[in-house]
JSON list of C-alpha atoms in Angstrom, two decimals:
[
{"chain": "A", "resi": 191, "resn": "ALA", "atom": "CA", "xyz": [26.41, -11.73, -16.28]},
{"chain": "A", "resi": 192, "resn": "GLY", "atom": "CA", "xyz": [23.72, -10.89, -18.86]},
{"chain": "A", "resi": 193, "resn": "ASN", "atom": "CA", "xyz": [20.91, -12.25, -16.70]},
{"chain": "A", "resi": 194, "resn": "GLU", "atom": "CA", "xyz": [22.31, -10.45, -13.67]},
{"chain": "A", "resi": 195, "resn": "THR", "atom": "CA", "xyz": [22.38, -7.15, -15.58]},
{"chain": "A", "resi": 196, "resn": "ALA", "atom": "CA", "xyz": [18.83, -7.70, -16.84]},
{"chain": "A", "resi": 197, "resn": "LEU", "atom": "CA", "xyz": [17.60, -8.47, -13.32]},
{"chain": "A", "resi": 198, "resn": "ARG", "atom": "CA", "xyz": [19.35, -5.39, -11.94]},
{"chain": "A", "resi": 199, "resn": "ARG", "atom": "CA", "xyz": [17.66, -3.21, -14.59]},
{"chain": "A", "resi": 200, "resn": "LEU", "atom": "CA", "xyz": [14.32, -4.80, -13.82]},
{"chain": "A", "resi": 201, "resn": "VAL", "atom": "CA", "xyz": [14.66, -4.04, -10.11]},
{"chain": "A", "resi": 202, "resn": "GLU", "atom": "CA", "xyz": [15.92, -0.49, -10.71]},
{"chain": "A", "resi": 203, "resn": "SER", "atom": "CA", "xyz": [13.09, 0.34, -13.09]},
{"chain": "A", "resi": 204, "resn": "HIS", "atom": "CA", "xyz": [10.37, -0.94, -10.73]},
{"chain": "A", "resi": 205, "resn": "GLN", "atom": "CA", "xyz": [11.74, -0.31, -7.24]},
{"chain": "A", "resi": 206, "resn": "HIS", "atom": "CA", "xyz": [10.01, 3.07, -6.83]},
{"chain": "A", "resi": 207, "resn": "LEU", "atom": "CA", "xyz": [6.63, 1.47, -7.47]},
{"chain": "A", "resi": 208, "resn": "VAL", "atom": "CA", "xyz": [7.29, -1.43, -5.08]},
{"chain": "A", "resi": 209, "resn": "PHE", "atom": "CA", "xyz": [8.49, 0.96, -2.36]},
{"chain": "A", "resi": 210, "resn": "ALA", "atom": "CA", "xyz": [5.41, 3.17, -2.87]},
{"chain": "A", "resi": 211, "resn": "ILE", "atom": "CA", "xyz": [3.16, 0.17, -2.27]},
{"chain": "A", "resi": 212, "resn": "ALA", "atom": "CA", "xyz": [5.19, -0.86, 0.77]},
{"chain": "A", "resi": 213, "resn": "ARG", "atom": "CA", "xyz": [5.08, 2.69, 2.20]},
{"chain": "A", "resi": 214, "resn": "GLN", "atom": "CA", "xyz": [1.33, 3.04, 1.91]},
{"chain": "A", "resi": 215, "resn": "MET", "atom": "CA", "xyz": [0.93, -0.15, 3.93]},
{"chain": "A", "resi": 216, "resn": "GLY", "atom": "CA", "xyz": [2.73, 1.55, 6.83]},
{"chain": "A", "resi": 217, "resn": "GLY", "atom": "CA", "xyz": [5.79, 0.59, 8.81]},
{"chain": "A", "resi": 218, "resn": "THR", "atom": "CA", "xyz": [9.36, 1.80, 8.95]},
{"chain": "A", "resi": 219, "resn": "ALA", "atom": "CA", "xyz": [11.97, 2.30, 6.23]},
{"chain": "A", "resi": 220, "resn": "SER", "atom": "CA", "xyz": [13.46, -1.02, 7.28]},
{"chain": "A", "resi": 221, "resn": "ASP", "atom": "CA", "xyz": [10.05, -2.69, 6.85]},
{"chain": "A", "resi": 222, "resn": "HIS", "atom": "CA", "xyz": [9.76, -1.19, 3.36]},
{"chain": "A", "resi": 223, "resn": "GLU", "atom": "CA", "xyz": [13.18, -2.57, 2.41]},
{"chain": "A", "resi": 224, "resn": "ASP", "atom": "CA", "xyz": [12.21, -6.03, 3.70]},
{"chain": "A", "resi": 225, "resn": "ILE", "atom": "CA", "xyz": [8.95, -5.93, 1.74]},
{"chain": "A", "resi": 226, "resn": "ALA", "atom": "CA", "xyz": [10.71, -4.78, -1.45]},
{"chain": "A", "resi": 227, "resn": "GLN", "atom": "CA", "xyz": [13.38, -7.46, -1.12]},
{"chain": "A", "resi": 228, "resn": "GLU", "atom": "CA", "xyz": [10.80, -10.21, -0.58]},
{"chain": "A", "resi": 229, "resn": "THR", "atom": "CA", "xyz": [8.71, -8.87, -3.48]},
{"chain": "A", "resi": 230, "resn": "PHE", "atom": "CA", "xyz": [11.62, -8.98, -5.91]},
{"chain": "A", "resi": 231, "resn": "LEU", "atom": "CA", "xyz": [12.74, -12.41, -4.68]},
{"chain": "A", "resi": 232, "resn": "ARG", "atom": "CA", "xyz": [9.27, -13.83, -5.30]},
{"chain": "A", "resi": 233, "resn": "ALA", "atom": "CA", "xyz": [9.07, -12.09, -8.67]},
{"chain": "A", "resi": 234, "resn": "ILE", "atom": "CA", "xyz": [12.45, -13.44, -9.80]},
{"chain": "A", "resi": 235, "resn": "ARG", "atom": "CA", "xyz": [11.49, -16.96, -8.70]},
{"chain": "A", "resi": 236, "resn": "GLY", "atom": "CA", "xyz": [8.14, -16.64, -10.45]},
{"chain": "A", "resi": 237, "resn": "LEU", "atom": "CA", "xyz": [9.37, -15.11, -13.72]},
{"chain": "A", "resi": 238, "resn": "PRO", "atom": "CA", "xyz": [9.37, -18.47, -15.56]},
{"chain": "A", "resi": 239, "resn": "CYS", "atom": "CA", "xyz": [5.65, -18.79, -14.73]},
{"chain": "A", "resi": 240, "resn": "LEU", "atom": "CA", "xyz": [4.70, -15.33, -16.03]},
{"chain": "A", "resi": 241, "resn": "LYS", "atom": "CA", "xyz": [2.54, -16.07, -19.07]},
{"chain": "A", "resi": 242, "resn": "ASP", "atom": "CA", "xyz": [2.18, -12.54, -20.45]},
{"chain": "A", "resi": 243, "resn": "PRO", "atom": "CA", "xyz": [5.31, -10.38, -20.11]},
{"chain": "A", "resi": 244, "resn": "SER", "atom": "CA", "xyz": [3.29, -7.28, -21.06]},
{"chain": "A", "resi": 245, "resn": "ARG", "atom": "CA", "xyz": [1.51, -7.63, -17.69]},
{"chain": "A", "resi": 246, "resn": "PHE", "atom": "CA", "xyz": [4.75, -7.71, -15.69]},
{"chain": "A", "resi": 247, "resn": "THR", "atom": "CA", "xyz": [4.11, -4.42, -13.86]},
{"chain": "A", "resi": 248, "resn": "ALA", "atom": "CA", "xyz": [0.59, -5.45, -12.82]},
{"chain": "A", "resi": 249, "resn": "TRP", "atom": "CA", "xyz": [1.89, -8.87, -11.76]},
{"chain": "A", "resi": 250, "resn": "LEU", "atom": "CA", "xyz": [4.72, -7.30, -9.72]},
{"chain": "A", "resi": 251, "resn": "CYS", "atom": "CA", "xyz": [2.29, -4.89, -8.02]},
{"chain": "A", "resi": 252, "resn": "GLY", "atom": "CA", "xyz": [0.10, -7.82, -7.06]},
{"chain": "A", "resi": 253, "resn": "ILE", "atom": "CA", "xyz": [3.09, -9.53, -5.48]},
{"chain": "A", "resi": 254, "resn": "ALA", "atom": "CA", "xyz": [4.06, -6.32, -3.63]},
{"chain": "A", "resi": 255, "resn": "ILE", "atom": "CA", "xyz": [0.52, -5.89, -2.32]},
{"chain": "A", "resi": 256, "resn": "ASN", "atom": "CA", "xyz": [0.38, -9.48, -1.07]},
{"chain": "A", "resi": 257, "resn": "VAL", "atom": "CA", "xyz": [3.84, -9.33, 0.53]},
{"chain": "A", "resi": 258, "resn": "SER", "atom": "CA", "xyz": [2.93, -6.03, 2.23]},
{"chain": "A", "resi": 259, "resn": "ARG", "atom": "CA", "xyz": [-0.28, -7.48, 3.63]},
{"chain": "A", "resi": 260, "resn": "GLU", "atom": "CA", "xyz": [1.48, -10.62, 4.86]},
{"chain": "A", "resi": 261, "resn": "TYR", "atom": "CA", "xyz": [4.22, -8.54, 6.45]},
{"chain": "A", "resi": 262, "resn": "ARG", "atom": "CA", "xyz": [1.72, -6.30, 8.18]},
{"chain": "A", "resi": 263, "resn": "ARG", "atom": "CA", "xyz": [-0.23, -9.29, 9.52]},
{"chain": "A", "resi": 264, "resn": "ARG", "atom": "CA", "xyz": [2.99, -10.75, 10.92]},
{"chain": "A", "resi": 265, "resn": "GLN", "atom": "CA", "xyz": [3.95, -7.46, 12.56]},
{"chain": "A", "resi": 266, "resn": "TRP", "atom": "CA", "xyz": [0.57, -6.97, 14.26]},
{"chain": "A", "resi": 267, "resn": "ARG", "atom": "CA", "xyz": [0.96, -3.23, 14.17]},
{"chain": "A", "resi": 268, "resn": "PHE", "atom": "CA", "xyz": [0.04, -0.27, 12.04]},
{"chain": "A", "resi": 269, "resn": "VAL", "atom": "CA", "xyz": [2.21, 2.76, 11.43]},
{"chain": "A", "resi": 270, "resn": "PRO", "atom": "CA", "xyz": [0.82, 5.70, 9.40]},
{"chain": "A", "resi": 271, "resn": "TRP", "atom": "CA", "xyz": [1.45, 5.97, 5.70]},
{"chain": "A", "resi": 272, "resn": "GLU", "atom": "CA", "xyz": [4.56, 7.95, 4.79]},
{"chain": "A", "resi": 273, "resn": "GLN", "atom": "CA", "xyz": [4.18, 11.03, 2.67]},
{"chain": "A", "resi": 274, "resn": "ALA", "atom": "CA", "xyz": [4.46, 10.48, -1.05]},
{"chain": "A", "resi": 275, "resn": "ARG", "atom": "CA", "xyz": [7.61, 11.81, -2.75]},
{"chain": "A", "resi": 276, "resn": "HIS", "atom": "CA", "xyz": [5.79, 12.83, -5.90]},
{"chain": "A", "resi": 277, "resn": "THR", "atom": "CA", "xyz": [2.55, 14.67, -6.47]},
{"chain": "A", "resi": 278, "resn": "HIS", "atom": "CA", "xyz": [-0.01, 14.56, -9.24]},
{"chain": "A", "resi": 279, "resn": "ALA", "atom": "CA", "xyz": [-1.96, 17.49, -10.65]},
{"chain": "A", "resi": 280, "resn": "GLU", "atom": "CA", "xyz": [-5.18, 16.30, -8.99]},
{"chain": "A", "resi": 281, "resn": "ALA", "atom": "CA", "xyz": [-3.52, 15.48, -5.68]},
{"chain": "A", "resi": 282, "resn": "PRO", "atom": "CA", "xyz": [-4.60, 17.57, -2.74]},
{"chain": "A", "resi": 283, "resn": "ALA", "atom": "CA", "xyz": [-2.04, 20.34, -2.21]},
{"chain": "A", "resi": 284, "resn": "VAL", "atom": "CA", "xyz": [-0.72, 20.83, 1.29]},
{"chain": "A", "resi": 285, "resn": "ASN", "atom": "CA", "xyz": [1.54, 23.36, 3.00]},
{"chain": "A", "resi": 286, "resn": "SER", "atom": "CA", "xyz": [4.83, 21.96, 4.24]},
{"chain": "A", "resi": 287, "resn": "SER", "atom": "CA", "xyz": [3.71, 22.72, 7.80]},
{"chain": "A", "resi": 288, "resn": "ASP", "atom": "CA", "xyz": [0.76, 20.37, 7.29]},
{"chain": "A", "resi": 289, "resn": "SER", "atom": "CA", "xyz": [2.83, 17.55, 5.74]},
{"chain": "A", "resi": 290, "resn": "ALA", "atom": "CA", "xyz": [3.00, 15.50, 8.92]},
{"chain": "A", "resi": 291, "resn": "ALA", "atom": "CA", "xyz": [-0.75, 15.90, 9.35]},
{"chain": "A", "resi": 292, "resn": "LEU", "atom": "CA", "xyz": [-1.32, 14.67, 5.79]},
{"chain": "A", "resi": 293, "resn": "VAL", "atom": "CA", "xyz": [0.80, 11.62, 6.51]},
{"chain": "A", "resi": 294, "resn": "GLU", "atom": "CA", "xyz": [-1.30, 10.91, 9.59]},
{"chain": "A", "resi": 295, "resn": "LEU", "atom": "CA", "xyz": [-4.56, 11.46, 7.68]},
{"chain": "A", "resi": 296, "resn": "MET", "atom": "CA", "xyz": [-3.53, 9.03, 4.93]},
{"chain": "A", "resi": 297, "resn": "GLY", "atom": "CA", "xyz": [-2.75, 6.48, 7.62]},
{"chain": "A", "resi": 298, "resn": "ARG", "atom": "CA", "xyz": [-6.29, 6.84, 8.97]},
{"chain": "A", "resi": 299, "resn": "LEU", "atom": "CA", "xyz": [-7.89, 5.96, 5.64]},
{"chain": "A", "resi": 300, "resn": "PRO", "atom": "CA", "xyz": [-8.92, 2.35, 5.08]},
{"chain": "A", "resi": 301, "resn": "GLU", "atom": "CA", "xyz": [-6.43, 0.35, 2.99]},
{"chain": "A", "resi": 302, "resn": "LYS", "atom": "CA", "xyz": [-8.94, 0.11, 0.13]},
{"chain": "A", "resi": 303, "resn": "TYR", "atom": "CA", "xyz": [-8.55, 3.89, -0.36]},
{"chain": "A", "resi": 304, "resn": "ARG", "atom": "CA", "xyz": [-4.85, 4.30, 0.51]},
{"chain": "A", "resi": 305, "resn": "LEU", "atom": "CA", "xyz": [-3.59, 2.02, -2.24]},
{"chain": "A", "resi": 306, "resn": "PRO", "atom": "CA", "xyz": [-5.62, 3.60, -5.08]},
{"chain": "A", "resi": 307, "resn": "LEU", "atom": "CA", "xyz": [-4.66, 7.11, -3.88]},
{"chain": "A", "resi": 308, "resn": "THR", "atom": "CA", "xyz": [-1.00, 6.05, -3.78]},
{"chain": "A", "resi": 309, "resn": "LEU", "atom": "CA", "xyz": [-1.09, 4.57, -7.27]},
{"chain": "A", "resi": 310, "resn": "ARG", "atom": "CA", "xyz": [-2.91, 7.59, -8.68]},
{"chain": "A", "resi": 311, "resn": "TYR", "atom": "CA", "xyz": [-1.11, 10.45, -6.96]},
{"chain": "A", "resi": 312, "resn": "THR", "atom": "CA", "xyz": [2.29, 9.02, -6.05]},
{"chain": "A", "resi": 313, "resn": "GLU", "atom": "CA", "xyz": [2.82, 6.95, -9.18]},
{"chain": "A", "resi": 314, "resn": "GLY", "atom": "CA", "xyz": [0.69, 9.08, -11.52]},
{"chain": "A", "resi": 315, "resn": "MET", "atom": "CA", "xyz": [-1.06, 6.01, -12.92]},
{"chain": "A", "resi": 316, "resn": "SER", "atom": "CA", "xyz": [-4.09, 6.18, -15.14]},
{"chain": "A", "resi": 317, "resn": "TYR", "atom": "CA", "xyz": [-7.34, 4.63, -13.97]},
{"chain": "A", "resi": 318, "resn": "SER", "atom": "CA", "xyz": [-6.88, 1.93, -16.58]},
{"chain": "A", "resi": 319, "resn": "GLN", "atom": "CA", "xyz": [-3.43, 1.03, -15.22]},
{"chain": "A", "resi": 320, "resn": "MET", "atom": "CA", "xyz": [-4.77, 1.04, -11.66]},
{"chain": "A", "resi": 321, "resn": "ALA", "atom": "CA", "xyz": [-7.64, -1.23, -12.63]},
{"chain": "A", "resi": 322, "resn": "THR", "atom": "CA", "xyz": [-5.25, -3.72, -14.21]},
{"chain": "A", "resi": 323, "resn": "ILE", "atom": "CA", "xyz": [-2.94, -3.75, -11.19]},
{"chain": "A", "resi": 324, "resn": "LEU", "atom": "CA", "xyz": [-5.75, -4.02, -8.64]},
{"chain": "A", "resi": 325, "resn": "GLY", "atom": "CA", "xyz": [-7.79, -6.48, -10.70]},
{"chain": "A", "resi": 326, "resn": "ILE", "atom": "CA", "xyz": [-10.90, -4.29, -10.63]},
{"chain": "A", "resi": 327, "resn": "PRO", "atom": "CA", "xyz": [-13.02, -2.51, -13.25]},
{"chain": "A", "resi": 328, "resn": "GLU", "atom": "CA", "xyz": [-11.81, 0.96, -14.27]},
{"chain": "A", "resi": 329, "resn": "SER", "atom": "CA", "xyz": [-15.03, 2.49, -12.93]},
{"chain": "A", "resi": 330, "resn": "THR", "atom": "CA", "xyz": [-14.28, 0.99, -9.51]},
{"chain": "A", "resi": 331, "resn": "ALA", "atom": "CA", "xyz": [-10.75, 2.45, -9.60]},
{"chain": "A", "resi": 332, "resn": "ARG", "atom": "CA", "xyz": [-12.24, 5.90, -10.33]},
{"chain": "A", "resi": 333, "resn": "SER", "atom": "CA", "xyz": [-14.76, 5.48, -7.54]},
{"chain": "A", "resi": 334, "resn": "LEU", "atom": "CA", "xyz": [-12.15, 4.42, -4.97]},
{"chain": "A", "resi": 335, "resn": "VAL", "atom": "CA", "xyz": [-9.94, 7.41, -5.81]},
{"chain": "A", "resi": 336, "resn": "HIS", "atom": "CA", "xyz": [-12.91, 9.79, -5.68]},
{"chain": "A", "resi": 337, "resn": "ARG", "atom": "CA", "xyz": [-14.18, 8.40, -2.36]},
{"chain": "A", "resi": 338, "resn": "GLY", "atom": "CA", "xyz": [-10.71, 8.20, -0.86]},
{"chain": "A", "resi": 339, "resn": "ARG", "atom": "CA", "xyz": [-9.97, 11.80, -1.79]},
{"chain": "A", "resi": 340, "resn": "ALA", "atom": "CA", "xyz": [-13.33, 12.90, -0.36]},
{"chain": "A", "resi": 341, "resn": "ARG", "atom": "CA", "xyz": [-12.61, 11.07, 2.91]},
{"chain": "A", "resi": 342, "resn": "LEU", "atom": "CA", "xyz": [-9.13, 12.57, 3.07]},
{"chain": "A", "resi": 343, "resn": "LEU", "atom": "CA", "xyz": [-10.52, 16.09, 2.57]},
{"chain": "A", "resi": 344, "resn": "ALA", "atom": "CA", "xyz": [-13.22, 15.49, 5.20]},
{"chain": "A", "resi": 345, "resn": "LEU", "atom": "CA", "xyz": [-10.63, 14.27, 7.72]},
{"chain": "A", "resi": 346, "resn": "ALA", "atom": "CA", "xyz": [-8.50, 17.33, 6.98]},
{"chain": "A", "resi": 347, "resn": "ARG", "atom": "CA", "xyz": [-11.45, 19.71, 7.45]},
{"chain": "A", "resi": 348, "resn": "ARG", "atom": "CA", "xyz": [-12.26, 18.16, 10.83]},
{"chain": "A", "resi": 349, "resn": "ARG", "atom": "CA", "xyz": [-8.68, 18.82, 11.90]},
{"chain": "A", "resi": 350, "resn": "GLY", "atom": "CA", "xyz": [-8.63, 22.36, 10.54]},
{"chain": "A", "resi": 351, "resn": "ILE", "atom": "CA", "xyz": [-6.18, 21.53, 7.75]},
{"chain": "A", "resi": 352, "resn": "THR", "atom": "CA", "xyz": [-6.83, 23.10, 4.37]},
{"chain": "A", "resi": 353, "resn": "LEU", "atom": "CA", "xyz": [-6.09, 20.94, 1.35]},
{"chain": "A", "resi": 354, "resn": "ALA", "atom": "CA", "xyz": [-6.56, 22.45, -2.08]}
]
């Protein structure tokens, strides 16, 4: 019962992050649930192998990214990124009437920009946290967010959508 309670708390405290990663990879709500379930199953099976518990979140994100990619390859389709539920101070602001367009624009960005933008603006992560999760230098995380945001703004301008 104690282990079950601990596992439940672990899932509850990290499910938003896992779902955010699954959403940015595209697909339906059902796909996101499948990805999250597979991610947590792999994480639970792999817990005994985790050498540094302080890196659990980064390790879990890595699993979620890999599961999402595998799932997408198996599905042979791409569905636009769903709109983030949370915003960050630096996140481009958008009118509610342009929300669907923003979702479509995010889906048009290459994956290498979607994931950093999701981690930064949806999850509110620092560049240092992003770098750890993605296994890249902090300067690269900053660059990917900057370039991704610039591409998003350029796509919006071409479509006549104003993002702040």
